Amino acid sequence: MAILKIARMGHPVLRQVARDVPDPTLPEVLNLVGDMIETLDDIGGAGLAAPQVHRSVRLVMFQVPPGRGHEEVPLTILCNPVIEPVGDAIEWGWEGCLSVPGLRGLVPRPASVRYRGQGLDGAMIDRTVSGFHARVVQHECDHLDGILYPQRMPDLTRLVFETEMRHQAPLEVPEPTESEEQDQ
Ligand code: NI
């Protein structure tokens, strides 16, 4: 196993649409996952997508340990994930990314999603989730389509350095615009 180098915003691998994992049970996939787990453990983070370690394949992992102020999410490894929103509710939350070090941004996302994907045994994982779990899986899967969270931000005044977070009101969420209100 090895700790892998993280690609940072600006590297082309983060803008590519990643290719499918042909067979999640292949030893090379297991090797990549082992290295990604070690990398994630070393850096400390909620999730990691293969393009962030310079491997342009549709593989993500995420985990929310207990005691972080969010509902616990067991370590989940997904190959070829598909996500769909459940309902129309949008939630705003602060996000960070190992590929955008030092920054945090306030990002609107569907509050609930259903996601499906293959685990390492090839079996389908199918979950409907909300809250932080929903946010993490959407953030990670965006990496597979070459999208970083700042691209999801309608208001870049809410992209701030972590060291300036103390200046942000914790629940300072933009008011919906008239057109958004009409949509609901
Ligand atoms: Ni990220």
PDB file of C-alpha atoms and ligand atoms in Angstrom:
ATOM      1  CA  MET A   1       0.000   0.000   0.000  1.00  0.00           C
ATOM      2  CA  ALA A   2       1.067   3.559  -0.532  1.00  0.00           C
ATOM      3  CA  ILE A   3       0.052   7.094   0.236  1.00  0.00           C
ATOM      4  CA  LEU A   4      -0.854   8.714  -3.072  1.00  0.00           C
ATOM      5  CA  LYS A   5      -0.278  12.259  -4.260  1.00  0.00           C
ATOM      6  CA  ILE A   6      -3.440  14.373  -4.413  1.00  0.00           C
ATOM      7  CA  ALA A   7      -4.173  16.288  -7.630  1.00  0.00           C
ATOM      8  CA  ARG A   8      -5.023  19.923  -6.959  1.00  0.00           C
ATOM      9  CA  MET A   9      -7.395  22.277  -8.734  1.00  0.00           C
ATOM     10  CA  GLY A  10      -5.892  23.152 -12.098  1.00  0.00           C
ATOM     11  CA  HIS A  11      -4.621  19.638 -12.863  1.00  0.00           C
ATOM     12  CA  PRO A  12      -6.342  18.355 -16.028  1.00  0.00           C
ATOM     13  CA  VAL A  13      -7.243  14.989 -14.439  1.00  0.00           C
ATOM     14  CA  LEU A  14      -9.739  16.841 -12.242  1.00  0.00           C
ATOM     15  CA  ARG A  15     -11.567  18.193 -15.293  1.00  0.00           C
ATOM     16  CA  GLN A  16     -11.936  14.886 -17.144  1.00  0.00           C
ATOM     17  CA  VAL A  17     -14.991  12.685 -17.272  1.00  0.00           C
ATOM     18  CA  ALA A  18     -13.683   9.458 -15.749  1.00  0.00           C
ATOM     19  CA  ARG A  19     -14.194   6.093 -17.433  1.00  0.00           C
ATOM     20  CA  ASP A  20     -16.172   3.213 -15.974  1.00  0.00           C
ATOM     21  CA  VAL A  21     -14.559   0.551 -13.822  1.00  0.00           C
ATOM     22  CA  PRO A  22     -15.041  -2.540 -16.028  1.00  0.00           C
ATOM     23  CA  ASP A  23     -14.935  -5.040 -13.159  1.00  0.00           C
ATOM     24  CA  PRO A  24     -14.834  -3.930  -9.500  1.00  0.00           C
ATOM     25  CA  THR A  25     -13.525  -7.354  -8.429  1.00  0.00           C
ATOM     26  CA  LEU A  26     -10.227  -7.050 -10.344  1.00  0.00           C
ATOM     27  CA  PRO A  27      -7.085  -7.097  -8.159  1.00  0.00           C
ATOM     28  CA  GLU A  28      -5.938  -3.755  -9.611  1.00  0.00           C
ATOM     29  CA  VAL A  29      -9.136  -2.144  -8.324  1.00  0.00           C
ATOM     30  CA  LEU A  30      -8.537  -3.628  -4.863  1.00  0.00           C
ATOM     31  CA  ASN A  31      -4.961  -2.309  -4.936  1.00  0.00           C
ATOM     32  CA  LEU A  32      -6.130   1.180  -5.878  1.00  0.00           C
ATOM     33  CA  VAL A  33      -8.774   1.135  -3.142  1.00  0.00           C
ATOM     34  CA  GLY A  34      -6.190   0.015  -0.570  1.00  0.00           C
ATOM     35  CA  ASP A  35      -3.933   2.929  -1.497  1.00  0.00           C
ATOM     36  CA  MET A  36      -6.851   5.370  -1.467  1.00  0.00           C
ATOM     37  CA  ILE A  37      -7.936   4.224   2.015  1.00  0.00           C
ATOM     38  CA  GLU A  38      -4.396   4.691   3.281  1.00  0.00           C
ATOM     39  CA  THR A  39      -4.237   8.134   1.646  1.00  0.00           C
ATOM     40  CA  LEU A  40      -7.577   9.202   3.103  1.00  0.00           C
ATOM     41  CA  ASP A  41      -6.598   7.942   6.566  1.00  0.00           C
ATOM     42  CA  ASP A  42      -3.320   9.842   6.342  1.00  0.00           C
ATOM     43  CA  ILE A  43      -4.823  13.176   5.291  1.00  0.00           C
ATOM     44  CA  GLY A  44      -8.105  12.885   7.147  1.00  0.00           C
ATOM     45  CA  GLY A  45     -11.132  13.679   5.064  1.00  0.00           C
ATOM     46  CA  ALA A  46     -14.680  12.562   4.466  1.00  0.00           C
ATOM     47  CA  GLY A  47     -14.130  11.226   0.986  1.00  0.00           C
ATOM     48  CA  LEU A  48     -11.870  10.682  -1.970  1.00  0.00           C
ATOM     49  CA  ALA A  49     -12.494  10.088  -5.666  1.00  0.00           C
ATOM     50  CA  ALA A  50     -10.045   8.216  -7.905  1.00  0.00           C
ATOM     51  CA  PRO A  51      -9.380  11.231 -10.182  1.00  0.00           C
ATOM     52  CA  GLN A  52      -8.024  13.043  -7.102  1.00  0.00           C
ATOM     53  CA  VAL A  53      -5.192  10.497  -7.040  1.00  0.00           C
ATOM     54  CA  HIS A  54      -4.612  10.846 -10.797  1.00  0.00           C
ATOM     55  CA  ARG A  55      -6.674   7.789 -11.752  1.00  0.00           C
ATOM     56  CA  SER A  56      -9.469   8.754 -14.112  1.00  0.00           C
ATOM     57  CA  VAL A  57     -11.894   5.953 -13.225  1.00  0.00           C
ATOM     58  CA  ARG A  58     -15.382   6.036 -11.718  1.00  0.00           C
ATOM     59  CA  LEU A  59     -14.543   5.022  -8.169  1.00  0.00           C
ATOM     60  CA  VAL A  60     -15.268   6.970  -4.986  1.00  0.00           C
ATOM     61  CA  MET A  61     -15.032   6.307  -1.268  1.00  0.00           C
ATOM     62  CA  PHE A  62     -16.421   8.190   1.683  1.00  0.00           C
ATOM     63  CA  GLN A  63     -16.819   7.800   5.400  1.00  0.00           C
ATOM     64  CA  VAL A  64     -18.120   9.925   8.240  1.00  0.00           C
ATOM     65  CA  PRO A  65     -16.737   8.718  11.554  1.00  0.00           C
ATOM     66  CA  PRO A  66     -18.884   9.151  14.675  1.00  0.00           C
ATOM     67  CA  GLY A  67     -18.463  12.294  16.726  1.00  0.00           C
ATOM     68  CA  ARG A  68     -18.036  14.790  13.883  1.00  0.00           C
ATOM     69  CA  GLY A  69     -21.399  16.448  14.394  1.00  0.00           C
ATOM     70  CA  HIS A  70     -22.963  14.464  11.558  1.00  0.00           C
ATOM     71  CA  GLU A  71     -24.671  11.119  11.302  1.00  0.00           C
ATOM     72  CA  GLU A  72     -22.117   8.332  11.027  1.00  0.00           C
ATOM     73  CA  VAL A  73     -21.556   6.918   7.549  1.00  0.00           C
ATOM     74  CA  PRO A  74     -19.661   3.627   7.278  1.00  0.00           C
ATOM     75  CA  LEU A  75     -16.738   3.467   4.839  1.00  0.00           C
ATOM     76  CA  THR A  76     -18.424   3.054   1.481  1.00  0.00           C
ATOM     77  CA  ILE A  77     -16.653   2.230  -1.767  1.00  0.00           C
ATOM     78  CA  LEU A  78     -18.644   2.735  -4.939  1.00  0.00           C
ATOM     79  CA  CYS A  79     -17.760   1.876  -8.513  1.00  0.00           C
ATOM     80  CA  ASN A  80     -19.709   3.420 -11.386  1.00  0.00           C
ATOM     81  CA  PRO A  81     -22.132   5.300  -9.108  1.00  0.00           C
ATOM     82  CA  VAL A  82     -25.367   6.860 -10.322  1.00  0.00           C
ATOM     83  CA  ILE A  83     -27.112   9.565  -8.286  1.00  0.00           C
ATOM     84  CA  GLU A  84     -30.583  11.024  -8.549  1.00  0.00           C
ATOM     85  CA  PRO A  85     -32.183  13.698  -6.369  1.00  0.00           C
ATOM     86  CA  VAL A  86     -35.164  12.646  -4.233  1.00  0.00           C
ATOM     87  CA  GLY A  87     -37.628  15.517  -3.960  1.00  0.00           C
ATOM     88  CA  ASP A  88     -36.995  19.186  -4.686  1.00  0.00           C
ATOM     89  CA  ALA A  89     -35.492  20.352  -1.386  1.00  0.00           C
ATOM     90  CA  ILE A  90     -32.150  22.124  -1.617  1.00  0.00           C
ATOM     91  CA  GLU A  91     -29.770  22.420   1.329  1.00  0.00           C
ATOM     92  CA  TRP A  92     -26.812  24.751   1.670  1.00  0.00           C
ATOM     93  CA  GLY A  93     -23.668  23.582   3.412  1.00  0.00           C
ATOM     94  CA  TRP A  94     -19.984  24.370   3.741  1.00  0.00           C
ATOM     95  CA  GLU A  95     -17.700  22.078   1.759  1.00  0.00           C
ATOM     96  CA  GLY A  96     -14.013  21.577   1.464  1.00  0.00           C
ATOM     97  CA  CYS A  97     -11.961  19.391  -0.851  1.00  0.00           C
ATOM     98  CA  LEU A  98      -8.526  17.823  -0.635  1.00  0.00           C
ATOM     99  CA  SER A  99      -7.960  19.083  -4.191  1.00  0.00           C
ATOM    100  CA  VAL A 100      -8.775  22.662  -3.167  1.00  0.00           C
ATOM    101  CA  PRO A 101      -6.708  22.861   0.000  1.00  0.00           C
ATOM    102  CA  GLY A 102      -7.208  25.623   2.507  1.00  0.00           C
ATOM    103  CA  LEU A 103     -10.592  26.782   1.220  1.00  0.00           C
ATOM    104  CA  ARG A 104     -14.242  26.272   2.145  1.00  0.00           C
ATOM    105  CA  GLY A 105     -17.320  27.150   0.127  1.00  0.00           C
ATOM    106  CA  LEU A 106     -21.043  27.351   0.705  1.00  0.00           C
ATOM    107  CA  VAL A 107     -22.679  24.995  -1.790  1.00  0.00           C
ATOM    108  CA  PRO A 108     -26.364  24.297  -2.512  1.00  0.00           C
ATOM    109  CA  ARG A 109     -27.228  20.652  -3.240  1.00  0.00           C
ATOM    110  CA  PRO A 110     -30.301  18.428  -3.313  1.00  0.00           C
ATOM    111  CA  ALA A 111     -31.032  17.574   0.324  1.00  0.00           C
ATOM    112  CA  SER A 112     -31.875  13.930  -0.401  1.00  0.00           C
ATOM    113  CA  VAL A 113     -30.548  11.604  -3.063  1.00  0.00           C
ATOM    114  CA  ARG A 114     -30.718   7.993  -4.085  1.00  0.00           C
ATOM    115  CA  TYR A 115     -27.382   6.515  -5.117  1.00  0.00           C
ATOM    116  CA  ARG A 116     -26.501   3.211  -6.634  1.00  0.00           C
ATOM    117  CA  GLY A 117     -23.165   1.675  -7.475  1.00  0.00           C
ATOM    118  CA  GLN A 118     -21.154  -1.504  -7.293  1.00  0.00           C
ATOM    119  CA  GLY A 119     -19.157  -2.457  -4.239  1.00  0.00           C
ATOM    120  CA  LEU A 120     -15.829  -4.271  -4.479  1.00  0.00           C
ATOM    121  CA  ASP A 121     -17.626  -7.625  -4.530  1.00  0.00           C
ATOM    122  CA  GLY A 122     -19.565  -6.502  -7.593  1.00  0.00           C
ATOM    123  CA  ALA A 123     -22.872  -6.396  -5.680  1.00  0.00           C
ATOM    124  CA  MET A 124     -25.093  -3.341  -6.078  1.00  0.00           C
ATOM    125  CA  ILE A 125     -25.293  -0.826  -3.243  1.00  0.00           C
ATOM    126  CA  ASP A 126     -28.577   1.121  -3.322  1.00  0.00           C
ATOM    127  CA  ARG A 127     -29.235   3.782  -0.681  1.00  0.00           C
ATOM    128  CA  THR A 128     -31.502   6.766  -0.232  1.00  0.00           C
ATOM    129  CA  VAL A 129     -29.857   9.280   2.068  1.00  0.00           C
ATOM    130  CA  SER A 130     -30.075  12.870   3.223  1.00  0.00           C
ATOM    131  CA  GLY A 131     -28.079  15.392   5.220  1.00  0.00           C
ATOM    132  CA  PHE A 132     -24.300  15.281   5.222  1.00  0.00           C
ATOM    133  CA  HIS A 133     -24.274  11.773   3.748  1.00  0.00           C
ATOM    134  CA  ALA A 134     -26.120  13.086   0.676  1.00  0.00           C
ATOM    135  CA  ARG A 135     -23.733  16.028   0.403  1.00  0.00           C
ATOM    136  CA  VAL A 136     -20.605  13.876   0.588  1.00  0.00           C
ATOM    137  CA  VAL A 137     -21.727  11.416  -2.053  1.00  0.00           C
ATOM    138  CA  GLN A 138     -22.715  14.220  -4.432  1.00  0.00           C
ATOM    139  CA  HIS A 139     -19.395  16.000  -3.896  1.00  0.00           C
ATOM    140  CA  GLU A 140     -17.383  12.828  -4.545  1.00  0.00           C
ATOM    141  CA  CYS A 141     -19.379  11.778  -7.589  1.00  0.00           C
ATOM    142  CA  ASP A 142     -18.975  15.263  -9.081  1.00  0.00           C
ATOM    143  CA  HIS A 143     -15.240  14.512  -9.243  1.00  0.00           C
ATOM    144  CA  LEU A 144     -16.029  11.700 -11.702  1.00  0.00           C
ATOM    145  CA  ASP A 145     -17.549  14.239 -14.077  1.00  0.00           C
ATOM    146  CA  GLY A 146     -14.718  16.725 -13.753  1.00  0.00           C
ATOM    147  CA  ILE A 147     -16.615  19.056 -11.402  1.00  0.00           C
ATOM    148  CA  LEU A 148     -15.145  20.702  -8.311  1.00  0.00           C
ATOM    149  CA  TYR A 149     -17.407  22.237  -5.670  1.00  0.00           C
ATOM    150  CA  PRO A 150     -16.623  25.885  -6.544  1.00  0.00           C
ATOM    151  CA  GLN A 151     -18.337  25.186  -9.886  1.00  0.00           C
ATOM    152  CA  ARG A 152     -21.532  24.468  -7.902  1.00  0.00           C
ATOM    153  CA  MET A 153     -21.394  27.815  -6.107  1.00  0.00           C
ATOM    154  CA  PRO A 154     -23.713  30.573  -7.324  1.00  0.00           C
ATOM    155  CA  ASP A 155     -22.054  33.088  -4.977  1.00  0.00           C
ATOM    156  CA  LEU A 156     -18.262  33.082  -4.928  1.00  0.00           C
ATOM    157  CA  THR A 157     -18.215  35.613  -2.074  1.00  0.00           C
ATOM    158  CA  ARG A 158     -18.879  32.475   0.005  1.00  0.00           C
ATOM    159  CA  LEU A 159     -15.585  30.882  -1.091  1.00  0.00           C
ATOM    160  CA  VAL A 160     -13.259  31.596   1.824  1.00  0.00           C
ATOM    161  CA  PHE A 161     -10.021  30.476   3.394  1.00  0.00           C
ATOM    162  CA  GLU A 162     -10.475  28.081   6.322  1.00  0.00           C
ATOM    163  CA  THR A 163      -8.486  30.476   8.453  1.00  0.00           C
ATOM    164  CA  GLU A 164     -11.159  33.145   7.832  1.00  0.00           C
ATOM    165  CA  MET A 165     -14.110  30.862   8.627  1.00  0.00           C
ATOM    166  CA  ARG A 166     -14.512  32.511  12.022  1.00  0.00           C
ATOM    167  CA  HIS A 167     -15.767  35.599  10.186  1.00  0.00           C
ATOM    168  CA  GLN A 168     -18.658  33.646   8.625  1.00  0.00           C
ATOM    169  CA  ALA A 169     -21.984  33.362  10.376  1.00  0.00           C
ATOM    170  CA  PRO A 170     -22.501  29.593  10.754  1.00  0.00           C
ATOM    171  CA  LEU A 171     -25.871  29.510   9.031  1.00  0.00           C
ATOM    172  CA  GLU A 172     -25.429  32.465   6.742  1.00  0.00           C
ATOM    173  CA  VAL A 173     -27.347  31.085   3.810  1.00  0.00           C
ATOM    174  CA  PRO A 174     -28.362  33.171   0.814  1.00  0.00           C
ATOM    175  CA  GLU A 175     -32.060  33.989   0.532  1.00  0.00           C
ATOM    176  CA  PRO A 176     -33.724  32.163  -2.360  1.00  0.00           C
ATOM    177  CA  THR A 177     -34.206  34.332  -5.404  1.00  0.00           C
ATOM    178  CA  GLU A 178     -37.709  35.035  -6.674  1.00  0.00           C
ATOM    179  CA  SER A 179     -37.305  32.570  -9.518  1.00  0.00           C
ATOM    180  CA  GLU A 180     -36.250  29.807  -7.121  1.00  0.00           C
ATOM    181  CA  GLU A 181     -39.251  30.528  -4.944  1.00  0.00           C
ATOM    182  CA  GLN A 182     -41.519  30.296  -7.935  1.00  0.00           C
ATOM    183  CA  ASP A 183     -40.051  26.876  -8.719  1.00  0.00           C
ATOM    184  CA  GLN A 184     -41.192  25.500  -5.362  1.00  0.00           C
TER     185      GLN A 184
HETATM  186 NI    NI B   1     -13.372  16.822  -3.331  1.00  0.00          NI
END
